[in-house]
Coordinates of C-alpha atoms and ligand atoms in Angstrom, one line a residue:
M21 CA 145.4 -54.7 111.7
T22 CA 144.6 -53.2 115.1
L23 CA 141.2 -51.6 115.8
T24 CA 142.8 -48.2 115.8
E25 CA 144.3 -48.8 112.4
E26 CA 141.0 -50.0 111.0
I27 CA 139.3 -46.9 112.4
S28 CA 141.9 -44.4 111.1
K29 CA 141.4 -45.7 107.5
R30 CA 137.7 -45.2 107.5
R31 CA 135.9 -42.3 105.9
T32 CA 132.2 -42.2 106.2
F33 CA 130.4 -39.4 104.5
A34 CA 127.3 -38.3 102.7
I35 CA 127.0 -36.2 99.5
I36 CA 124.5 -33.4 100.0
S37 CA 123.2 -31.2 97.2
H38 CA 120.1 -29.8 95.5
P39 CA 118.6 -32.3 92.9
D40 CA 120.5 -32.3 89.6
A41 CA 123.7 -30.7 90.9
G42 CA 125.5 -34.0 90.1
K43 CA 125.4 -36.1 93.2
T44 CA 124.8 -39.4 91.3
T45 CA 127.4 -38.5 88.7
L46 CA 130.0 -37.7 91.3
T47 CA 129.3 -40.8 93.3
E48 CA 129.7 -42.8 90.2
K49 CA 133.0 -41.1 89.4
L50 CA 134.3 -41.8 92.9
L51 CA 133.5 -45.4 92.3
L52 CA 135.2 -45.3 89.0
Y53 CA 138.4 -43.9 90.5
G54 CA 138.1 -46.2 93.4
G55 CA 138.2 -49.1 91.0
A56 CA 134.8 -50.4 92.2
I57 CA 133.3 -50.0 88.7
H58 CA 135.0 -49.9 85.4
L59 CA 133.0 -48.0 83.0
A60 CA 131.2 -44.9 84.4
G61 CA 127.7 -44.8 83.1
S62 CA 126.9 -48.2 84.5
I63 CA 125.4 -46.6 87.6
K64 CA 122.9 -44.3 86.0
S65 CA 121.9 -43.1 82.6
R66 CA 118.3 -42.2 82.5
K67 CA 118.4 -42.1 78.8
T68 CA 119.4 -45.8 78.5
Q69 CA 117.0 -46.8 81.3
R70 CA 119.8 -48.0 83.5
H71 CA 119.7 -46.8 87.0
A72 CA 122.0 -46.1 89.9
V73 CA 122.9 -48.9 92.2
S74 CA 121.8 -46.7 94.9
D75 CA 118.4 -46.3 93.3
W76 CA 116.8 -49.4 94.7
M77 CA 113.2 -48.7 94.3
E78 CA 111.4 -48.8 91.1
I79 CA 109.7 -45.5 91.8
E80 CA 113.1 -43.9 91.7
K81 CA 113.6 -45.0 88.2
Q82 CA 110.2 -43.8 87.2
R83 CA 110.5 -40.4 88.8
G84 CA 114.2 -40.0 88.3
I85 CA 114.7 -39.1 91.9
S86 CA 116.5 -40.9 94.6
V87 CA 114.0 -41.9 97.3
T88 CA 115.9 -44.2 99.6
S89 CA 119.2 -43.6 101.3
S90 CA 121.8 -46.2 100.4
V91 CA 125.3 -47.1 101.3
L92 CA 128.3 -47.8 99.1
Q93 CA 131.7 -49.0 100.2
F94 CA 135.0 -49.1 98.4
D95 CA 138.7 -48.8 99.0
Y96 CA 141.0 -46.1 97.7
A97 CA 144.5 -45.1 98.6
G98 CA 144.6 -47.1 101.8
C99 CA 141.2 -45.8 102.9
R100 CA 137.9 -47.6 103.3
I101 CA 135.2 -45.3 102.0
N102 CA 131.6 -45.5 103.0
I103 CA 129.3 -43.2 101.1
L104 CA 125.8 -42.8 102.4
D105 CA 123.5 -41.6 99.7
T106 CA 121.0 -39.0 100.8
P107 CA 117.8 -38.4 98.9
G108 CA 117.9 -35.0 97.3
H109 CA 114.1 -34.4 97.1
Q110 CA 112.9 -31.9 99.7
D111 CA 110.0 -34.2 100.7
F112 CA 112.4 -36.7 102.0
S113 CA 114.1 -34.5 104.5
E114 CA 113.4 -36.7 107.5
D115 CA 115.2 -39.7 106.0
T116 CA 118.0 -37.4 105.0
Y117 CA 118.4 -35.9 108.4
R118 CA 118.7 -39.4 109.9
T119 CA 121.3 -40.4 107.4
L120 CA 123.3 -37.3 108.3
M121 CA 123.4 -38.5 111.9
A122 CA 125.4 -41.4 110.7
V123 CA 128.2 -39.6 108.9
D124 CA 131.6 -38.1 110.0
S125 CA 131.8 -35.5 107.2
A126 CA 129.8 -34.3 104.2
V127 CA 130.5 -33.4 100.6
M128 CA 128.4 -30.5 99.4
I129 CA 128.0 -30.3 95.6
I130 CA 127.2 -26.9 94.1
D131 CA 126.2 -26.5 90.5
A132 CA 128.6 -23.8 89.2
A133 CA 125.8 -22.2 87.1
K134 CA 123.2 -22.2 89.8
G135 CA 125.1 -21.5 92.9
V136 CA 123.7 -22.3 96.4
E137 CA 120.2 -23.7 96.0
A138 CA 117.3 -24.3 98.4
Q139 CA 117.8 -27.9 99.3
T140 CA 121.5 -27.4 99.7
K141 CA 120.8 -24.7 102.3
K142 CA 118.6 -27.0 104.3
L143 CA 121.0 -29.9 104.3
F144 CA 124.0 -27.7 105.0
K145 CA 122.1 -26.4 108.1
V146 CA 121.8 -29.9 109.5
C147 CA 125.5 -30.6 109.0
R148 CA 126.4 -27.3 110.5
E149 CA 124.3 -28.0 113.6
R150 CA 126.1 -31.3 114.1
R151 CA 129.4 -29.6 113.5
V152 CA 130.3 -32.0 110.8
P153 CA 133.2 -31.0 108.5
I154 CA 131.9 -30.0 105.1
F155 CA 133.8 -30.2 101.9
T156 CA 132.6 -28.4 98.8
F157 CA 132.8 -29.6 95.2
I158 CA 131.8 -27.0 92.7
N159 CA 130.5 -29.0 89.7
K160 CA 129.8 -28.6 86.0
L161 CA 132.9 -26.5 85.3
D162 CA 132.9 -27.9 81.8
R163 CA 130.1 -25.5 80.9
Y164 CA 129.3 -21.8 81.5
G165 CA 128.7 -20.9 85.1
K166 CA 129.3 -18.2 87.6
I167 CA 132.9 -17.2 88.1
P168 CA 134.8 -19.0 90.8
L169 CA 135.4 -16.0 93.1
D170 CA 131.7 -15.1 92.9
L171 CA 130.8 -18.7 93.9
M172 CA 133.0 -18.5 96.9
D173 CA 131.4 -15.3 97.9
E174 CA 128.0 -16.8 97.5
I175 CA 128.8 -19.7 99.7
E176 CA 130.1 -17.5 102.4
N177 CA 127.2 -15.0 102.2
V178 CA 124.4 -17.5 101.8
L179 CA 125.6 -20.3 104.0
G180 CA 127.8 -18.4 106.3
I181 CA 130.8 -20.6 105.9
P182 CA 134.1 -19.3 104.4
T183 CA 135.7 -21.3 101.7
Y184 CA 139.3 -22.4 101.2
P185 CA 139.9 -23.3 97.6
M186 CA 142.1 -26.3 97.5
N187 CA 142.4 -26.0 93.8
F188 CA 141.6 -23.2 91.4
P189 CA 140.4 -23.5 87.8
I190 CA 142.7 -22.3 85.0
G191 CA 141.2 -20.9 81.9
V192 CA 138.0 -19.0 81.0
D193 CA 134.5 -19.7 82.0
G194 CA 133.2 -22.8 80.1
K195 CA 136.6 -23.6 78.8
Y196 CA 138.8 -24.5 81.7
L197 CA 142.0 -26.2 80.9
G198 CA 143.1 -27.5 84.2
V199 CA 143.5 -26.7 87.9
Y200 CA 146.2 -25.2 90.1
D201 CA 146.6 -27.3 93.2
R202 CA 147.3 -24.8 96.0
Q203 CA 148.5 -27.4 98.5
K204 CA 151.0 -29.1 96.2
N205 CA 151.8 -25.9 94.2
L206 CA 151.3 -27.9 91.0
I207 CA 149.4 -27.4 87.8
E208 CA 147.3 -30.1 86.3
L209 CA 146.3 -29.7 82.7
F210 CA 143.6 -32.0 81.3
A211 CA 143.5 -33.6 77.9
E212 CA 140.3 -33.2 76.0
D213 CA 137.5 -35.5 77.3
T214 CA 136.7 -37.7 74.3
T215 CA 134.7 -40.4 76.1
H216 CA 132.1 -38.3 77.8
G217 CA 133.7 -39.1 81.1
Q218 CA 133.5 -42.8 80.8
V219 CA 137.1 -43.5 81.7
E220 CA 139.6 -41.7 83.9
R221 CA 140.6 -38.3 82.4
V222 CA 144.1 -38.1 81.1
S223 CA 146.0 -35.2 82.6
E224 CA 149.6 -33.9 82.9
I225 CA 151.2 -32.4 86.0
F226 CA 153.6 -29.4 85.7
K227 CA 155.5 -27.2 88.1
P228 CA 154.2 -23.7 87.9
D229 CA 157.5 -22.4 86.5
D230 CA 157.6 -24.9 83.7
P231 CA 157.7 -22.8 80.5
E232 CA 155.4 -25.5 78.9
V233 CA 152.5 -24.2 81.0
I234 CA 152.4 -20.8 79.4
K235 CA 152.9 -22.4 76.0
R236 CA 149.8 -24.6 76.6
I237 CA 147.5 -22.1 78.3
G238 CA 148.6 -18.8 76.8
Q239 CA 149.9 -15.6 78.4
E240 CA 146.5 -14.1 79.0
V241 CA 145.2 -17.1 81.0
W242 CA 148.4 -17.3 82.9
D243 CA 148.2 -13.6 83.9
A244 CA 144.6 -14.0 85.0
L245 CA 145.5 -17.0 87.1
Q246 CA 148.3 -15.1 88.8
D247 CA 145.9 -12.3 89.7
D248 CA 143.3 -14.6 91.1
L249 CA 145.9 -16.6 93.1
M250 CA 147.4 -13.4 94.5
L251 CA 143.9 -12.2 95.6
L252 CA 143.3 -15.6 97.3
D253 CA 146.6 -15.5 99.1
E254 CA 146.1 -11.9 100.3
A255 CA 142.4 -11.6 100.9
G256 CA 141.3 -15.2 101.2
E257 CA 141.0 -17.5 104.2
K258 CA 144.1 -19.2 105.4
F259 CA 144.2 -23.0 105.5
D260 CA 143.3 -24.0 109.0
K261 CA 142.7 -27.7 109.8
K262 CA 141.2 -26.9 113.1
K263 CA 138.5 -24.8 111.5
I264 CA 137.9 -27.5 108.9
D265 CA 137.5 -30.1 111.6
A266 CA 135.0 -27.9 113.4
G267 CA 132.9 -27.4 110.3
D268 CA 133.9 -23.6 110.3
L269 CA 135.8 -23.6 107.0
T270 CA 135.0 -25.6 103.9
P271 CA 137.8 -26.8 101.7
T272 CA 136.6 -26.1 98.2
F273 CA 137.3 -28.0 95.0
F274 CA 136.4 -27.0 91.4
G275 CA 135.7 -29.7 88.9
S276 CA 133.3 -31.5 86.6
A277 CA 132.0 -34.8 87.6
M278 CA 130.8 -35.6 84.2
T279 CA 134.1 -35.0 82.4
N280 CA 136.3 -36.3 85.3
F281 CA 137.9 -32.9 85.6
G282 CA 139.4 -32.5 89.1
V283 CA 137.7 -35.6 90.4
Q284 CA 140.7 -37.6 91.3
N285 CA 142.4 -34.6 92.9
F286 CA 139.3 -34.0 94.9
L287 CA 139.1 -37.7 96.1
E288 CA 142.7 -37.7 97.1
E289 CA 142.7 -34.4 99.0
Y290 CA 139.4 -35.2 100.6
L291 CA 140.6 -38.5 102.0
K292 CA 143.6 -36.8 103.5
L293 CA 141.6 -34.1 105.2
A294 CA 138.3 -35.8 106.1
P295 CA 138.1 -37.1 109.6
P296 CA 138.0 -40.8 110.6
P297 CA 135.0 -42.0 112.7
A298 CA 134.4 -39.5 115.6
P299 CA 133.4 -40.2 119.2
R300 CA 129.7 -40.1 120.0
L301 CA 127.6 -38.8 122.9
S302 CA 125.7 -41.3 125.0
D303 CA 123.9 -41.4 128.4
D304 CA 127.1 -42.9 129.7
G305 CA 129.4 -40.1 128.5
I306 CA 131.5 -40.0 125.3
I307 CA 132.0 -43.3 123.4
E308 CA 135.3 -43.4 121.7
P309 CA 135.5 -45.5 118.4
N310 CA 138.5 -47.4 119.7
D311 CA 136.6 -48.5 122.8
E312 CA 137.0 -52.3 122.5
K313 CA 133.4 -52.8 123.3
F314 CA 131.0 -52.9 120.3
S315 CA 128.3 -50.3 119.9
A316 CA 126.1 -49.1 117.0
F317 CA 122.8 -47.4 116.3
V318 CA 120.1 -47.9 113.7
F319 CA 119.7 -45.0 111.4
K320 CA 117.5 -46.4 108.7
I321 CA 115.0 -49.2 108.2
Q322 CA 114.0 -50.4 104.8
A323 CA 111.6 -53.2 103.8
N324 CA 111.5 -55.1 100.6
M325 CA 114.6 -53.4 99.2
N326 CA 115.2 -56.2 96.8
P327 CA 112.0 -57.7 95.4
A328 CA 113.7 -61.0 95.0
H329 CA 114.4 -61.2 98.7
R330 CA 111.4 -59.5 100.3
D331 CA 113.3 -58.8 103.4
R332 CA 113.5 -56.0 105.8
L333 CA 116.9 -54.5 106.7
A334 CA 117.9 -52.3 109.6
F335 CA 121.0 -50.2 108.8
I336 CA 123.4 -49.7 111.6
R337 CA 126.3 -47.4 111.9
I338 CA 129.1 -48.9 114.0
C339 CA 130.4 -46.5 116.6
S340 CA 132.9 -48.5 118.6
G341 CA 134.6 -51.8 118.8
K342 CA 134.5 -54.6 116.3
F343 CA 131.4 -56.1 114.7
E344 CA 131.4 -59.8 114.2
R345 CA 128.8 -61.9 112.4
N346 CA 126.6 -63.8 114.8
M347 CA 127.7 -61.7 117.8
Q348 CA 125.3 -61.3 120.7
V349 CA 124.4 -57.7 121.6
W350 CA 122.2 -55.8 123.9
H351 CA 119.3 -54.0 122.2
A352 CA 118.6 -50.9 124.3
P353 CA 114.8 -50.3 123.7
S354 CA 113.7 -53.9 124.3
N355 CA 116.4 -54.6 126.9
K356 CA 117.0 -57.9 125.2
I357 CA 120.0 -59.8 124.1
I358 CA 119.9 -60.5 120.3
K359 CA 122.1 -62.3 117.8
L360 CA 123.2 -60.4 114.7
A361 CA 123.0 -63.0 112.0
Q362 CA 123.4 -62.5 108.3
P363 CA 124.8 -59.0 108.4
Q364 CA 125.1 -57.5 104.9
Q365 CA 127.4 -54.9 103.4
F366 CA 127.1 -53.1 100.1
L367 CA 130.1 -53.2 97.9
A368 CA 129.5 -51.1 94.8
Q369 CA 126.8 -53.1 93.0
E370 CA 126.3 -56.1 95.2
R371 CA 125.4 -56.9 98.7
Q372 CA 127.2 -59.6 100.5
I373 CA 127.3 -61.3 103.9
I374 CA 130.1 -59.9 106.0
E375 CA 132.1 -61.5 108.8
E376 CA 133.4 -58.3 110.5
A377 CA 133.1 -54.6 110.4
F378 CA 134.5 -51.6 112.2
P379 CA 133.6 -48.1 113.5
G380 CA 132.4 -46.0 110.6
D381 CA 131.0 -49.0 108.7
I382 CA 127.4 -49.4 107.8
V383 CA 125.9 -52.9 108.1
G384 CA 122.5 -54.0 107.0
L385 CA 120.9 -56.4 109.5
F386 CA 117.9 -58.6 108.8
D387 CA 115.1 -57.2 110.9
P388 CA 112.4 -59.5 112.1
G389 CA 110.6 -56.4 113.4
I390 CA 112.5 -55.5 116.5
F391 CA 114.5 -52.5 115.3
G392 CA 113.4 -48.9 115.3
I393 CA 115.1 -45.8 114.0
G394 CA 117.6 -44.5 116.5
D395 CA 117.9 -47.7 118.5
T396 CA 121.2 -48.3 120.3
I397 CA 122.8 -51.8 120.3
T398 CA 125.8 -52.4 122.5
D399 CA 128.2 -55.0 123.9
T400 CA 126.3 -57.0 126.5
S401 CA 128.8 -55.9 129.2
H402 CA 128.5 -52.2 128.6
K403 CA 124.9 -51.1 128.2
F404 CA 124.1 -47.5 127.3
K405 CA 122.0 -45.4 124.9
F406 CA 123.3 -42.9 122.3
E407 CA 121.7 -39.5 122.2
D408 CA 118.3 -39.3 120.7
F409 CA 117.6 -38.6 117.0
P410 CA 115.7 -35.4 116.2
T411 CA 112.1 -36.1 115.4
F412 CA 110.0 -34.1 112.9
P413 CA 106.4 -33.5 113.5
P414 CA 104.1 -34.6 110.6
E415 CA 102.5 -31.8 108.6
K416 CA 100.4 -33.6 106.0
F417 CA 97.6 -36.0 106.7
A418 CA 95.4 -38.4 104.8
R419 CA 92.8 -41.0 105.6
V420 CA 93.9 -44.2 104.0
Q421 CA 92.0 -47.5 103.4
A422 CA 92.2 -50.6 101.2
K423 CA 90.2 -50.3 98.1
D424 CA 89.3 -54.0 98.4
T425 CA 88.2 -54.8 101.9
M426 CA 89.2 -58.4 101.4
K427 CA 92.8 -57.2 101.5
R428 CA 92.5 -55.6 104.9
K429 CA 95.2 -57.9 106.4
Q430 CA 97.9 -57.2 103.8
F431 CA 96.9 -53.5 104.0
A432 CA 97.4 -53.4 107.8
K433 CA 100.7 -55.3 107.5
G434 CA 102.1 -53.0 104.8
I435 CA 101.0 -49.9 106.8
E436 CA 102.6 -51.2 109.9
Q437 CA 105.9 -52.0 108.2
L438 CA 106.2 -48.6 106.5
T439 CA 105.4 -47.0 109.9
Q440 CA 108.3 -49.0 111.5
E441 CA 110.6 -47.8 108.7
G442 CA 109.8 -44.2 109.8
A443 CA 108.5 -43.2 106.4
I444 CA 105.0 -42.4 107.8
Q445 CA 103.4 -41.9 111.1
L446 CA 100.2 -43.8 111.9
F447 CA 97.1 -42.6 113.8
C448 CA 93.8 -44.3 114.5
P449 CA 90.5 -42.5 114.8
V450 CA 89.4 -43.3 118.4
G451 CA 86.9 -46.2 118.6
S452 CA 87.3 -47.4 115.1
G453 CA 88.8 -50.7 113.8
T454 CA 91.7 -51.0 111.3
D455 CA 89.6 -50.4 108.2
S456 CA 91.1 -47.0 107.8
Y457 CA 94.0 -45.2 109.2
I458 CA 95.1 -41.6 109.4
V459 CA 98.6 -41.3 108.1
G460 CA 100.8 -38.3 108.8
T461 CA 104.0 -37.4 106.9
V462 CA 106.5 -34.6 106.7
G463 CA 106.0 -34.1 102.9
T464 CA 103.4 -34.9 100.3
L465 CA 105.6 -37.1 98.1
Q466 CA 105.6 -39.7 100.9
F467 CA 102.0 -40.4 100.1
E468 CA 102.9 -41.3 96.6
V469 CA 105.6 -43.6 97.9
L470 CA 103.1 -45.1 100.3
Q471 CA 100.6 -45.8 97.5
Y472 CA 103.2 -47.2 95.2
R473 CA 104.9 -49.4 97.8
L474 CA 101.6 -50.8 99.1
K475 CA 100.7 -51.7 95.5
S476 CA 104.1 -53.1 94.4
E477 CA 105.1 -54.8 97.7
Y478 CA 101.8 -55.8 99.3
N479 CA 99.5 -55.9 96.2
V480 CA 97.1 -53.6 97.9
E481 CA 95.5 -50.6 96.2
I482 CA 94.4 -47.9 98.5
L483 CA 91.9 -45.1 98.7
M484 CA 93.4 -41.9 100.0
N485 CA 91.7 -38.7 101.1
M486 CA 93.9 -35.8 102.0
L487 CA 92.8 -34.1 105.1
N488 CA 92.8 -30.4 105.7
F489 CA 95.0 -30.4 108.8
E490 CA 98.5 -29.2 109.0
V491 CA 99.3 -29.4 112.7
A492 CA 99.5 -32.4 115.0
R493 CA 99.8 -32.1 118.8
W494 CA 100.2 -34.8 121.4
L495 CA 98.0 -34.0 124.4
K496 CA 98.1 -34.5 128.1
F497 CA 96.5 -32.9 131.1
D498 CA 98.8 -31.3 133.6
D499 CA 97.6 -33.8 136.2
N500 CA 98.1 -36.7 133.8
K501 CA 94.4 -37.6 133.9
K502 CA 93.3 -39.8 131.0
I503 CA 92.0 -37.7 128.1
T504 CA 88.7 -38.5 126.2
P505 CA 87.3 -36.2 123.5
S506 CA 84.5 -35.1 125.7
D507 CA 87.0 -33.6 128.2
L508 CA 88.1 -31.1 125.6
R509 CA 86.5 -27.8 124.5
G510 CA 86.4 -26.8 120.8
I511 CA 87.9 -30.0 119.3
D512 CA 85.2 -30.1 116.7
R513 CA 87.7 -27.8 115.0
G514 CA 90.1 -30.7 114.8
M515 CA 90.3 -34.4 114.8
F516 CA 91.0 -36.5 117.9
L517 CA 93.1 -39.5 117.3
H518 CA 95.4 -42.1 119.0
D519 CA 98.9 -42.7 117.9
R520 CA 100.3 -46.2 117.7
N521 CA 100.9 -46.3 121.4
E522 CA 97.4 -45.1 122.1
N523 CA 98.5 -41.6 123.1
P524 CA 96.0 -38.9 122.4
V525 CA 96.8 -36.7 119.4
L526 CA 94.8 -33.8 118.0
L527 CA 95.0 -32.6 114.4
V528 CA 94.0 -29.1 113.6
E529 CA 94.0 -26.9 110.5
N530 CA 96.6 -24.3 111.5
E531 CA 98.4 -22.5 114.3
W532 CA 95.4 -20.2 114.8
A533 CA 93.0 -23.1 115.6
L534 CA 95.7 -24.5 117.9
G535 CA 95.8 -21.2 119.8
W536 CA 92.0 -21.3 120.2
I537 CA 92.1 -24.8 121.7
H538 CA 95.0 -23.8 123.9
D539 CA 93.2 -20.8 125.3
N540 CA 90.0 -22.8 126.0
N541 CA 91.5 -25.8 127.7
K542 CA 93.6 -24.4 130.4
N543 CA 95.0 -27.5 131.9
L544 CA 95.9 -29.1 128.6
I545 CA 99.6 -29.5 127.6
M546 CA 100.4 -29.9 123.9
S547 CA 103.5 -31.1 122.2
A548 CA 104.6 -31.4 118.6
T549 CA 106.2 -34.8 119.3
P550 CA 105.1 -37.6 121.6
F551 CA 105.6 -37.1 125.3
E552 CA 108.2 -39.3 126.9
N553 CA 106.8 -41.6 129.6
V554 CA 103.2 -40.9 128.9
E555 CA 101.1 -42.5 131.7
Ligands
LIG619 P1 121.7 -35.5 91.1 O1 122.0 -37.0 91.5 O2 122.4 -34.5 92.0 O3 120.2 -35.3 91.0 O4 122.3 -35.2 89.7 P2 122.9 -36.2 88.6 O5 124.2 -36.7 88.9 O6 121.8 -37.1 88.2 O7 123.1 -35.1 87.4 C1 122.0 -34.3 87.0 C2 122.3 -33.9 85.5 O8 123.5 -33.1 85.5 C3 122.6 -35.1 84.6 O9 122.1 -34.7 83.3 C4 124.1 -35.2 84.6 O10 124.6 -35.8 83.5 C5 124.4 -33.7 84.6 N1 125.8 -33.5 85.2 C6 126.4 -34.0 86.3 N2 127.6 -33.6 86.4 C7 127.9 -32.7 85.4 C8 129.0 -32.0 85.0 O11 130.1 -32.0 85.6 N3 128.9 -31.3 83.8 C9 127.7 -31.2 83.1 N4 127.7 -30.5 82.0 N5 126.6 -31.9 83.5 C10 126.7 -32.7 84.6 P3 120.8 -35.3 82.7 O12 120.7 -34.8 81.3 O13 119.6 -34.9 83.6 O14 120.9 -36.9 82.8 P4 121.8 -37.9 82.0 O15 121.0 -38.2 80.8 O16 123.1 -37.2 81.7 O17 121.9 -39.1 82.9

């Protein structure tokens, strides 16, 4: 197969939703239809203590939330599908944002009873900013919810994106019998779900004028369907592939992940419409996926994913060319040539060593500590850097130290690794040793994760005191003179620290305190993220 053929069959996407809308269930059902698993329910059933293959960390099982982003790959209908799991919890937004940098499209799940929820709004916004095509799956149609036309209005009003229903449910709220496929002009009626969605749902396909349809669904339901379809045709959006590709129109599917209602139809239509790997911006112009020269970027780093391996993986998204095991590449930040040995891929429930991969694929690389989030790697003969990842300023801070001072070494190692993963940001009080650190995060749940992971992976218990600061600012003087605390007025209102690269950082309580410091230190420049090229 040529590089272009490999690229055109790839679909790399993330599922975005508010917690509990059904992301895990839909992922599982896509794997079921993709033939990657045989009995749905093997991924996750909290009640039977089994957990999702994407739920790697024990904390996820305990809390029932998805903490880490993971990758699943399977084949369906001639396509190679890469699903990147995004944590749904709001505290993990940073990790999620990074994952969304690595996708070519997104599937947004909406709970039919709840409509557009808070976390969905945030994730949608990120996808919209990247102009990523967004597909909507309105889930949980097996039970009572808002009516389909109202849900479409809500998506348009709250998110500002018009919908194009690809299918439309037939029946009454809570008792839908099937869907009308608007593209194919066919009716699919489902048999009763007797297995609680454990196997593929049996359905029958009819032409709309088949008298059997009215016999099965009844005249009243038929008439209501005709009214809705007429309304959609007359007042609804027209199908427009260009708008879909630009993320300006969301093809919308109705279904129920749990009972496999509309799932297969969704998967098939989605694969037809979703884009293959897209070109990416770099400091050397646009990089096309079918450029023969290999390039990729790191979007996630995860240590100790598998307690049996105790390893650290850097996840790369391939952007152009062909990836081959043991290939030599140029690593942009270090300006070094490195060898990519033991690359891993994630096929449904296992990981395995791979020999080759193509644009759109995600590969896990063993990381001896060289990779950072956002790093570009390229063919040694064409060196460039992809555009920067957005960074998010920390807003929560805590002083952290090892309970047992004898474990200082493991403590420092654990903290360092979690910092490299990008889960926390590390600061040092000026002039102190490594007995205690100041840790900054975007959300409070990361502190729990920090505590848990240090205990389970490094066997270190920690003491943690939350600090009353909510704003961090990197500092420099306008003449680039070195800053010491005594140069600054009014910083007793805050805390003067160094970041990992010894750049001065000030923590203050709030924006008001920040304003005061700003007004009283005229030649001071402050930034919410580190300055580039600090001297
Ligand atoms: P998430 O990953 O987005 O957080 O959601 P998840 O799939 O875990 O689903 C959240 C809950 O919603 C689960 O119930 C799941 O069974 C249920 N669910 C998902 N899809 C559907 C659907 O189409 N219809 C209905 N009625 N329910 C659905 P739970 O009781 O919290 O967990 P479990 O015991 O079923 O695992």
